[in-house]
Coordinates of C-alpha atoms in Angstrom, one line a residue:
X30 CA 52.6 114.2 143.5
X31 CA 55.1 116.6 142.2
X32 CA 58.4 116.3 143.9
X33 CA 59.4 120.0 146.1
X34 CA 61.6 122.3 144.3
X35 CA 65.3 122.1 145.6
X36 CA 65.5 125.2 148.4
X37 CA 68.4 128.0 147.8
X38 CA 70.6 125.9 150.5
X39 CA 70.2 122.8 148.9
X40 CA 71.5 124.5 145.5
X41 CA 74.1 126.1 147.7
X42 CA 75.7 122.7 149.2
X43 CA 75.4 121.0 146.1
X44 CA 77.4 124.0 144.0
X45 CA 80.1 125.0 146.4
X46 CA 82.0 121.6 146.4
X47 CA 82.5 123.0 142.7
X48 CA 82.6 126.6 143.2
X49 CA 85.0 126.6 145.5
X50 CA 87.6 124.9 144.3
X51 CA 87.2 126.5 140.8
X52 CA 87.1 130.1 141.8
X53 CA 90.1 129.3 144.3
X54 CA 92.4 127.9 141.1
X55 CA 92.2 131.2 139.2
X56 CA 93.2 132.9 142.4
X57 CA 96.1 130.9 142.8
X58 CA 97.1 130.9 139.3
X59 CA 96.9 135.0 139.2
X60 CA 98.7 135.5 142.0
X61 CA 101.4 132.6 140.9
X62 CA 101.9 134.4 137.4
X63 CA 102.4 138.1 139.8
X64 CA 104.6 136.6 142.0
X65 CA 107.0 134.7 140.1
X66 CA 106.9 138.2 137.7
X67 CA 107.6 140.4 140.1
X68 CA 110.2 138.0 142.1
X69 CA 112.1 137.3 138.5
X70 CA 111.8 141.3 138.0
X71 CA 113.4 142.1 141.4
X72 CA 116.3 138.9 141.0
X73 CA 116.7 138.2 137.2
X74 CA 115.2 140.3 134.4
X75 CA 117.0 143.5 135.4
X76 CA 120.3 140.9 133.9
X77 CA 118.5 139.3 131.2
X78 CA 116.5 141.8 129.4
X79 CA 118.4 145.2 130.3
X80 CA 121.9 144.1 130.7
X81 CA 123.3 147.4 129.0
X82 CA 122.1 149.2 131.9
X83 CA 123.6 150.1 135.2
X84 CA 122.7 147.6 138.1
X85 CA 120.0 150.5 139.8
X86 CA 118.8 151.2 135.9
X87 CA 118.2 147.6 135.1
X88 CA 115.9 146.9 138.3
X89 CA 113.9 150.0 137.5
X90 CA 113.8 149.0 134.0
X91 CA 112.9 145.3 135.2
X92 CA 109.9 146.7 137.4
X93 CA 108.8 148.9 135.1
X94 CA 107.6 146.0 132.9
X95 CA 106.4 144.2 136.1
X96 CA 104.0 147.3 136.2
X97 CA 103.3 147.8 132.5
X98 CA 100.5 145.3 133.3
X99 CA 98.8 147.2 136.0
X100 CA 98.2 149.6 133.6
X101 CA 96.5 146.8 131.1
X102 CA 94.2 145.5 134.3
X103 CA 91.7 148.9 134.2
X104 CA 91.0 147.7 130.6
X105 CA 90.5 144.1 131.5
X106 CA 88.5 145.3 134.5
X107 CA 86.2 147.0 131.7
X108 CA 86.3 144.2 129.5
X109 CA 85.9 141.5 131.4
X110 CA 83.6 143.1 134.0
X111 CA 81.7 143.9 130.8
X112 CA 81.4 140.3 129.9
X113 CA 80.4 139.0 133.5
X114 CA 77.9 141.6 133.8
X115 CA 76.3 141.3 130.3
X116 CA 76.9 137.4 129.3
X117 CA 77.7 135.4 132.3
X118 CA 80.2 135.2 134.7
X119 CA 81.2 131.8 134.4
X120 CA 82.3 132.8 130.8
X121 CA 84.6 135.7 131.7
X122 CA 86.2 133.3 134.5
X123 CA 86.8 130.7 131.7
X124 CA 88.6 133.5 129.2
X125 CA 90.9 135.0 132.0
X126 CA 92.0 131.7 133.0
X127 CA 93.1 130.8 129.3
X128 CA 94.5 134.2 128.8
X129 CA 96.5 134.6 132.0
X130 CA 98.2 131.4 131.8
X131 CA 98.9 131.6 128.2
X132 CA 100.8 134.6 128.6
X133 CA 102.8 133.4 131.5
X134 CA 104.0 130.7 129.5
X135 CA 104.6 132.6 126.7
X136 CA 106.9 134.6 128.6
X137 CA 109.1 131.1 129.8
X138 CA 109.8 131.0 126.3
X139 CA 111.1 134.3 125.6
X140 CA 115.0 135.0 124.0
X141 CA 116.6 137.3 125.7
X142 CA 118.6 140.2 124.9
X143 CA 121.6 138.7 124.4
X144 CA 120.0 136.8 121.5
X145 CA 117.5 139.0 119.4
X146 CA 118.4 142.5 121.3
X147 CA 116.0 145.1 121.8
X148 CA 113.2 142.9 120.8
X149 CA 113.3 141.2 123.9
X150 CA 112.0 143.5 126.8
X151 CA 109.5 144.4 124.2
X152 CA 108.2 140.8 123.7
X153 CA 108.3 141.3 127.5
X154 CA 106.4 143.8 127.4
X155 CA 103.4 142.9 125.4
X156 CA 103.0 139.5 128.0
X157 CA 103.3 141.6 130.6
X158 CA 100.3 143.6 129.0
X159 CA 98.3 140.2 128.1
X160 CA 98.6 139.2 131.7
X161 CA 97.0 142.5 133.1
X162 CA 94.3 142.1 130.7
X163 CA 93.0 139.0 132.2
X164 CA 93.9 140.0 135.3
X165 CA 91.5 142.8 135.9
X166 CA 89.0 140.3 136.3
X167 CA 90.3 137.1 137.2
X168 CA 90.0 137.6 141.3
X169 CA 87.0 139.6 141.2
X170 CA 85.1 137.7 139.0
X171 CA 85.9 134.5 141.6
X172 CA 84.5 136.3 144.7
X173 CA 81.8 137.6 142.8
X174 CA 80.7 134.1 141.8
X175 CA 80.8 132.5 145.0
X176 CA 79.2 135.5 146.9
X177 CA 76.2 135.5 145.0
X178 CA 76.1 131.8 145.4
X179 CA 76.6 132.2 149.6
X180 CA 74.0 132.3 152.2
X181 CA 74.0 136.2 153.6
X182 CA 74.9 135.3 157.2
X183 CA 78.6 133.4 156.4
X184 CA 78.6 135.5 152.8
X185 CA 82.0 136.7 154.3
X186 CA 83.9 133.5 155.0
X187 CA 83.0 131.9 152.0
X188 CA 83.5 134.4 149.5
X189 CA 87.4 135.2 151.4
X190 CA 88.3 131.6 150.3
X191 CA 89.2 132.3 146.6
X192 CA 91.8 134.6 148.3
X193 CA 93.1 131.5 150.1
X194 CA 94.2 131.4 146.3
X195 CA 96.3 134.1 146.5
X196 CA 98.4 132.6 149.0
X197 CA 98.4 129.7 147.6
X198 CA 99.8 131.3 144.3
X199 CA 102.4 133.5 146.2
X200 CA 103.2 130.5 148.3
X201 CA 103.5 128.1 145.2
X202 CA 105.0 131.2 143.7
X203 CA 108.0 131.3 146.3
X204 CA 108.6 128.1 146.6
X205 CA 109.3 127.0 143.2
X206 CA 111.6 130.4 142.7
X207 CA 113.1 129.3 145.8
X208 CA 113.8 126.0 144.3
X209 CA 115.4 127.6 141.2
X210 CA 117.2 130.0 143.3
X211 CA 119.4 127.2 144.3
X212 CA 120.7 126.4 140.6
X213 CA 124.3 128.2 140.7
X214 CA 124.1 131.4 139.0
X215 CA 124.9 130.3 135.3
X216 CA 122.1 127.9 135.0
X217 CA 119.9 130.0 136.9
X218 CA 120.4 132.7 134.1
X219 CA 120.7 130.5 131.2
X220 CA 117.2 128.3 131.5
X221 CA 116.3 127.8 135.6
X222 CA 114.4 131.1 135.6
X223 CA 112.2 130.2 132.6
X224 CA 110.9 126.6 135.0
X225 CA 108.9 129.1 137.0
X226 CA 107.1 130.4 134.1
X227 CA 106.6 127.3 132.0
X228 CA 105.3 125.5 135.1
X229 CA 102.4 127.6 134.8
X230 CA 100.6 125.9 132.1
X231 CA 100.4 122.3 134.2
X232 CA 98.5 124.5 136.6
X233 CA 96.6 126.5 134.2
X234 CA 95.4 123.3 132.6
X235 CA 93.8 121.2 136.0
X236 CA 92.2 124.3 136.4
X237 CA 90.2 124.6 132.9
X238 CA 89.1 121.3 133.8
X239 CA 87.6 122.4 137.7
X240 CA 86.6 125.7 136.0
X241 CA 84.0 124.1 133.4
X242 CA 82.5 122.5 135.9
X243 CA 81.5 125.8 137.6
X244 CA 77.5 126.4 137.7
X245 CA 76.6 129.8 136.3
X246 CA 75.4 132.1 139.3
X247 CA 72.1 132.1 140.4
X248 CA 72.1 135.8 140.4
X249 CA 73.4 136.4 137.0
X250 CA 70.5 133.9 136.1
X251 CA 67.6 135.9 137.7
X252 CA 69.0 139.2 136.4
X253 CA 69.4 137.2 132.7
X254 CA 65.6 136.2 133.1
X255 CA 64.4 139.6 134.5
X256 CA 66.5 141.1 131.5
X257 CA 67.6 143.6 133.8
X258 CA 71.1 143.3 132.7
X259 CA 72.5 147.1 131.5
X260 CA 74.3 147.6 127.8
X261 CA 77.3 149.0 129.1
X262 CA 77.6 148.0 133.2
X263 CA 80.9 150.0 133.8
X264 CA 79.5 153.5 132.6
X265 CA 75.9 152.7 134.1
X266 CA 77.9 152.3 137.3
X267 CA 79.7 155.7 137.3
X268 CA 76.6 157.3 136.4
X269 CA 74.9 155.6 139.6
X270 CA 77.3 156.0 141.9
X271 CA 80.7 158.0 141.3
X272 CA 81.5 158.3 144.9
X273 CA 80.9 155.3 146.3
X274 CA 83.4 153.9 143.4
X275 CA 86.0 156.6 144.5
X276 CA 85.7 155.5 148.3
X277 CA 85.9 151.8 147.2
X278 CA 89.2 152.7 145.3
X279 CA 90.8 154.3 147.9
X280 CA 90.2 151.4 150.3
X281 CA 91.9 149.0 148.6
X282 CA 94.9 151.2 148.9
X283 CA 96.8 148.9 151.0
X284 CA 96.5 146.2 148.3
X285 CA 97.7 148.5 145.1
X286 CA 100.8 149.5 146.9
X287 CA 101.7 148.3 150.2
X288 CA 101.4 144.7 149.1
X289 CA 103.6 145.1 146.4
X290 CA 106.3 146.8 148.3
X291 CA 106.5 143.5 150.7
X292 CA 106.0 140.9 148.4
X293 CA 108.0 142.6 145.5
X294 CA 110.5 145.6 146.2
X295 CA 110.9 144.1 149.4
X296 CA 113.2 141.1 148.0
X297 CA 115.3 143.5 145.6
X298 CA 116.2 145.4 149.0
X299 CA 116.8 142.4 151.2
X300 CA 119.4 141.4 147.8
X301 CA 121.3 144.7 148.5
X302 CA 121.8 143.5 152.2
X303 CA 123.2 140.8 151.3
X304 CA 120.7 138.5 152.4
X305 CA 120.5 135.3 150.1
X306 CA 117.5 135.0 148.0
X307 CA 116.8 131.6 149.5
X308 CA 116.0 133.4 153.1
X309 CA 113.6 136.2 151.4
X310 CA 111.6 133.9 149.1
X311 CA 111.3 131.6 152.6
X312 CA 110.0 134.5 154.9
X313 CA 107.7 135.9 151.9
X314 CA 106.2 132.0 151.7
X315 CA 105.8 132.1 155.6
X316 CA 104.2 135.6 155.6
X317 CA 101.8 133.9 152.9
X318 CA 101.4 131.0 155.1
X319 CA 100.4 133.3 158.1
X320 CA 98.1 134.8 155.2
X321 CA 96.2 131.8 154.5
X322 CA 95.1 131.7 158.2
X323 CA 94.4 135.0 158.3
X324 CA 92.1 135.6 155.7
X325 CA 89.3 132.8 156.2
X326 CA 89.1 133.7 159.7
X327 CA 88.8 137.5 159.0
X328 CA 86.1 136.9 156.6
X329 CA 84.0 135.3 159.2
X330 CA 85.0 138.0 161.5
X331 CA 83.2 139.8 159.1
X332 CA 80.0 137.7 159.5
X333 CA 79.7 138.8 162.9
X334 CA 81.4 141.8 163.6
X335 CA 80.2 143.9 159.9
X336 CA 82.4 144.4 157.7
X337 CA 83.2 147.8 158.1
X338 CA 84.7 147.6 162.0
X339 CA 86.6 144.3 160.5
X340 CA 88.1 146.2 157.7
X341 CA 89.0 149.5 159.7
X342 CA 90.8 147.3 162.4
X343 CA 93.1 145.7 159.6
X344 CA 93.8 148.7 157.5
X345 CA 94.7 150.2 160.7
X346 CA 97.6 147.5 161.1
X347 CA 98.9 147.8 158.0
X348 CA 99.6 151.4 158.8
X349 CA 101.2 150.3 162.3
X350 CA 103.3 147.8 160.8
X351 CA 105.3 149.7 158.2
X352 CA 108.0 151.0 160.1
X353 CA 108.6 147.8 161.7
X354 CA 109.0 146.0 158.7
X355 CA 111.9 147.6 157.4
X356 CA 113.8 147.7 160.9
X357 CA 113.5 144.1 160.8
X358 CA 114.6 143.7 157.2
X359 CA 117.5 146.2 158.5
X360 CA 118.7 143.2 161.3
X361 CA 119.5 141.0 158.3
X362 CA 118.9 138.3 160.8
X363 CA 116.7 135.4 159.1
X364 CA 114.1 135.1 162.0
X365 CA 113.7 138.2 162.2
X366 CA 113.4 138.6 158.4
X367 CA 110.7 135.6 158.6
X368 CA 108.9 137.3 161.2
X369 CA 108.3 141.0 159.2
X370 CA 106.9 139.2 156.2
X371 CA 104.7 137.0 158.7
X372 CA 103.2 140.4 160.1
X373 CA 103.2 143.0 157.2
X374 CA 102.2 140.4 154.6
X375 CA 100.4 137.4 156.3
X376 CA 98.4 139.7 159.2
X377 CA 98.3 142.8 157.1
X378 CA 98.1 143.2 153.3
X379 CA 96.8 139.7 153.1
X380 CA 94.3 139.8 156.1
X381 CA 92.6 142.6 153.6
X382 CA 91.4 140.4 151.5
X383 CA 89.1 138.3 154.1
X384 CA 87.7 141.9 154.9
X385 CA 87.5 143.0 151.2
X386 CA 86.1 140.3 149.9
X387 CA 82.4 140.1 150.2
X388 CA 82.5 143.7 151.1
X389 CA 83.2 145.0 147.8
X390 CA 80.8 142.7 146.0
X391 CA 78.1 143.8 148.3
X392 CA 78.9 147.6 147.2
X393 CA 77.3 147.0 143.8
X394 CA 74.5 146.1 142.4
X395 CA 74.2 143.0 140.4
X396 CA 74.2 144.7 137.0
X397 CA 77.4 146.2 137.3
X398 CA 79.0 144.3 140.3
X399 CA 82.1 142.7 138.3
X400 CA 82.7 145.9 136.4
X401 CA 82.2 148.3 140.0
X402 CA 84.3 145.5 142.0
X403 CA 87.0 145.4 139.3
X404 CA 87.2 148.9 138.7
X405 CA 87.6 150.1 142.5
X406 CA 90.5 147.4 142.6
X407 CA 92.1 147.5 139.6
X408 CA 92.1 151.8 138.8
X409 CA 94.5 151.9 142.0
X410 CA 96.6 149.3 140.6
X411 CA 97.4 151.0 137.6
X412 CA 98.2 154.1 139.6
X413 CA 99.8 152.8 142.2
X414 CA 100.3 148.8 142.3
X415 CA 102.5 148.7 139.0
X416 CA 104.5 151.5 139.7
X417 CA 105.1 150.2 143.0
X418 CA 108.4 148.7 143.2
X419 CA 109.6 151.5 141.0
X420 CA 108.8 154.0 143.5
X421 CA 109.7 152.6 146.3
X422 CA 113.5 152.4 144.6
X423 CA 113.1 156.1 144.2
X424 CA 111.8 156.4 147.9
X425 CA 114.8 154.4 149.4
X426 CA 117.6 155.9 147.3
X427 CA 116.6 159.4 147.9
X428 CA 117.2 159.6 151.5
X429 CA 119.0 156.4 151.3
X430 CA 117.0 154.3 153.6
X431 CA 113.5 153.3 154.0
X432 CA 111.7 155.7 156.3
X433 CA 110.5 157.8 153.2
X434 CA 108.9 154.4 151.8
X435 CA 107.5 153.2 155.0
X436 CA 105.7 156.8 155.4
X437 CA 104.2 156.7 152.0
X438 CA 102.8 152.9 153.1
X439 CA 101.4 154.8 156.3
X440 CA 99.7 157.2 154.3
X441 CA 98.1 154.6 152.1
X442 CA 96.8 152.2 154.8
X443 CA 95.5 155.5 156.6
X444 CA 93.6 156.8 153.5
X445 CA 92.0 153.2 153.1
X446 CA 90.9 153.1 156.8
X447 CA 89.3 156.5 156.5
X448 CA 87.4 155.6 153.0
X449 CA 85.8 152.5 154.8
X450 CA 84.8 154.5 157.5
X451 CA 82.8 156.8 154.7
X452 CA 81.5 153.9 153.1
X453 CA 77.9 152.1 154.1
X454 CA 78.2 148.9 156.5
X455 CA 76.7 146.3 153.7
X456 CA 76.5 143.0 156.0
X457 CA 73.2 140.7 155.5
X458 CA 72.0 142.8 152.8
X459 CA 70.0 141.0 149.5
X460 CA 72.4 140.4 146.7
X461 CA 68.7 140.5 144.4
X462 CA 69.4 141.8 141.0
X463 CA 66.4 143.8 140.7
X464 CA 67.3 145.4 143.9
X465 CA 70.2 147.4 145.1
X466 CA 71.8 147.8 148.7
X467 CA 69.9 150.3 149.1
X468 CA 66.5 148.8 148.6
X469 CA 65.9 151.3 145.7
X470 CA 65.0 149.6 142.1
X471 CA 68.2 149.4 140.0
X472 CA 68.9 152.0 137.8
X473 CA 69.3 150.4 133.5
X474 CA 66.4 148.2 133.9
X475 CA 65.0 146.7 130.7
X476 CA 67.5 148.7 128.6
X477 CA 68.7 145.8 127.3
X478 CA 66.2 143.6 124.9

């Protein structure tokens, strides 16, 4: 008698012990090489690669690499998203890992100014722009995986715990800068910044090895078999559905610009306080600590609530929160420093992605879901997550205080909760290749033979 085939939760118990882990480790791993860029940007590169500036003209210089990448990430979106869509997605996880970490360690080796000149913040440069490459499709292609691998009715808890990586990243992040930020200033500026950097290929490595191990998805197989895959996903997707791409973009608002003023900008204006950099990199590890609660337990709030109300409700405190944050920051008192990263990270910009998550892969149909995901996160970025920091220097120093900045991070939270609300509650739906959220047959297929 012929044994019974294994049932889809069956497949699912046995896989996840895998998946999760491995689509976690690129998540922290991206968000490790961001953090300890933008923290190194906002405390040492401003010195290192731009020295012949003034002190205001070095840090804009410094974040403008910093966001030279965001600019890169629409490409790797397109690239990447290409590659998941057409060939696998287990292969585009593999090449972003090797790429991202590469280039972060790349850039612990750098000379600096002081020895080849001009040729430094260039070499800087073109890292910078290898990171945001791989990038683009690093954290998408994570959730992707493990949504299409999840049972529909906790599809939102599970696919919010590859963002657990992003705290772990930020966390792991700030608390080896915080080590370093210890060293007395010499040796921090001569080689202590560079252990940050070069640290990253230890982690990049253990995470090769969980990453081969990955199972290709289940969906991706069925849409290989049903050769329903498209030639070119990204353009079949603005062809299908321009608006819903638009909406998508503008809710991750919060998480192209807001983020990056807490986790970034913040630090360089906590520095011209005079509040040691060992007290910011601590509150920014305890907001991502508050984080990594937050965001598995908003995804499942998302299981039962929809993720619409779930995301509305959070967008809607990252808009309350921004003024608060900077009039704690203002106290200089530590607790009270501790406590605005805890709420305007950990509750709000990170709490996003436990909403986000298996929202935005439910958005898309399987054809083009890595290329629509990564393009309605990473198109924002380059617009508004790179140029960030930079902006919110020319915010602040305009009126010379915060208020402008903290109005523009109103604005943004308030757009994103207003796009959700003109977006289609997707909760329980069939992640079926052949079949969109709609229940309407897939536009692109058997193009592709």
């Amino acid at each position: 008698m012929t044994a019974a085939a294994p049932s889809s939760t069956d497949i699912w118990e046995e896989s996840r012990r895998r998946l999760i882990p491995g689509t976690m480790v690129g998540s922290l791993i991206e968000w490790y090489d961001i953090a300890i860029y933008g923290q190194a940007a906002a405390l040492v590169f401003g010195t290192l690669f731009f020295p012949s500036f003034s002190s205001t003209a070095g840090l804009v210089a410094a974040f403008a690499t910093f966001g030279v990448g965001y600019f890169a990430r629409p490409i790797g979106a397109a690239i990447f998203g290409h590659v998941g869509d057409r060939y696998g997605r287990r292969i585009a996880l593999v090449a972003t890992l090797l790429l991202m970490g590469v280039a972060t360690t790349l850039i612990g080796l750098l000379p600096t100014y002081a020895a080849i000149g001009v040729g430094a913040p260039i070499l800087l440069a073109v890292l910078r722009l290898l990171q945001g490459l791989a990038v683009g499709a690093e954290y998408v292609g994570a959730v992707t995986m493990v949504a299409e691998f999840a049972p529909s009715r906790r599809r939102g808890y599970f696919s919010s715990l590859p963002a657990a990586g992003v705290f772990l990243g930020i966390g792991l992040a700030a608390a080896v800068s915080g080590a370093v930020a210890l060293l007395p200033q010499e040796q921090l500026l001569s080689w202590g910044w560079r252990i940050p950097f070069l640290l990253s290929i230890i982690v990049v490595a253990v995470g090769l090895v969980i990453r081969l191990r990955v199972p290709e998805s289940p969906v991706f197989a069925d849409l290989k078999a049903a050769r329903a895959e498209t030639r070119v996903p990204a353009a079949d997707m603005l062809r299908a559905m321009p608006k819903r791409l638009v909406l998508a973009m503008i809710a991750n608002g919060p998480l192209a610009f807001n983020i990056y003023v807490v986790q970034t900008y913040a630090l360089s204006y906590l520095k011209t306080k005079g509040v040691p950099s060992s007290t910011s990199l601590l509150a920014l590890l305890v907001g991502c600590a508050v984080g990594a609660l937050a965001i598995p337990l908003v995804g499942r709030w998302s299981d039962t609530a929809g993720r619409r109300p779930v995301y509305v409700v959070v967008s809607g405190f990252c808009a309350l929160i921004s003024f608060p944050f900077f009039w704690l920051l203002d106290t200089t008192n530590p607790a009270l420093i501790v406590l605005a990263f805890a709420l305007a990270l950990g509750g709000g910009c990170l709490a996003i992605f436990g909403s986000q998550a298996a929202y935005f892969a439910e958005l898309f149909p399987a054809q083009y879901r890595l290329s629509g995901f990564g393009l309605s996160r990473e198109i924002p970025g380059a617009v508004l997550a790179g140029p960030a920091p930079v902006i919110a220097v020319g915010l602040v120093a305009a009126v010379g205080g915060p208020w402008l900045l903290a109005t523009a991070m109103v604005v943004v939270a308030v757009a994103s909760l207003l796009a959700v609300l003109a977006l289609p509650e997707t909760r329980g739906i069939d992640l079926d290749p052949v079949v969109d959220q709609d229940g309407i047959a897939a536009p692109g297929h058997g193009v592709s033979r």
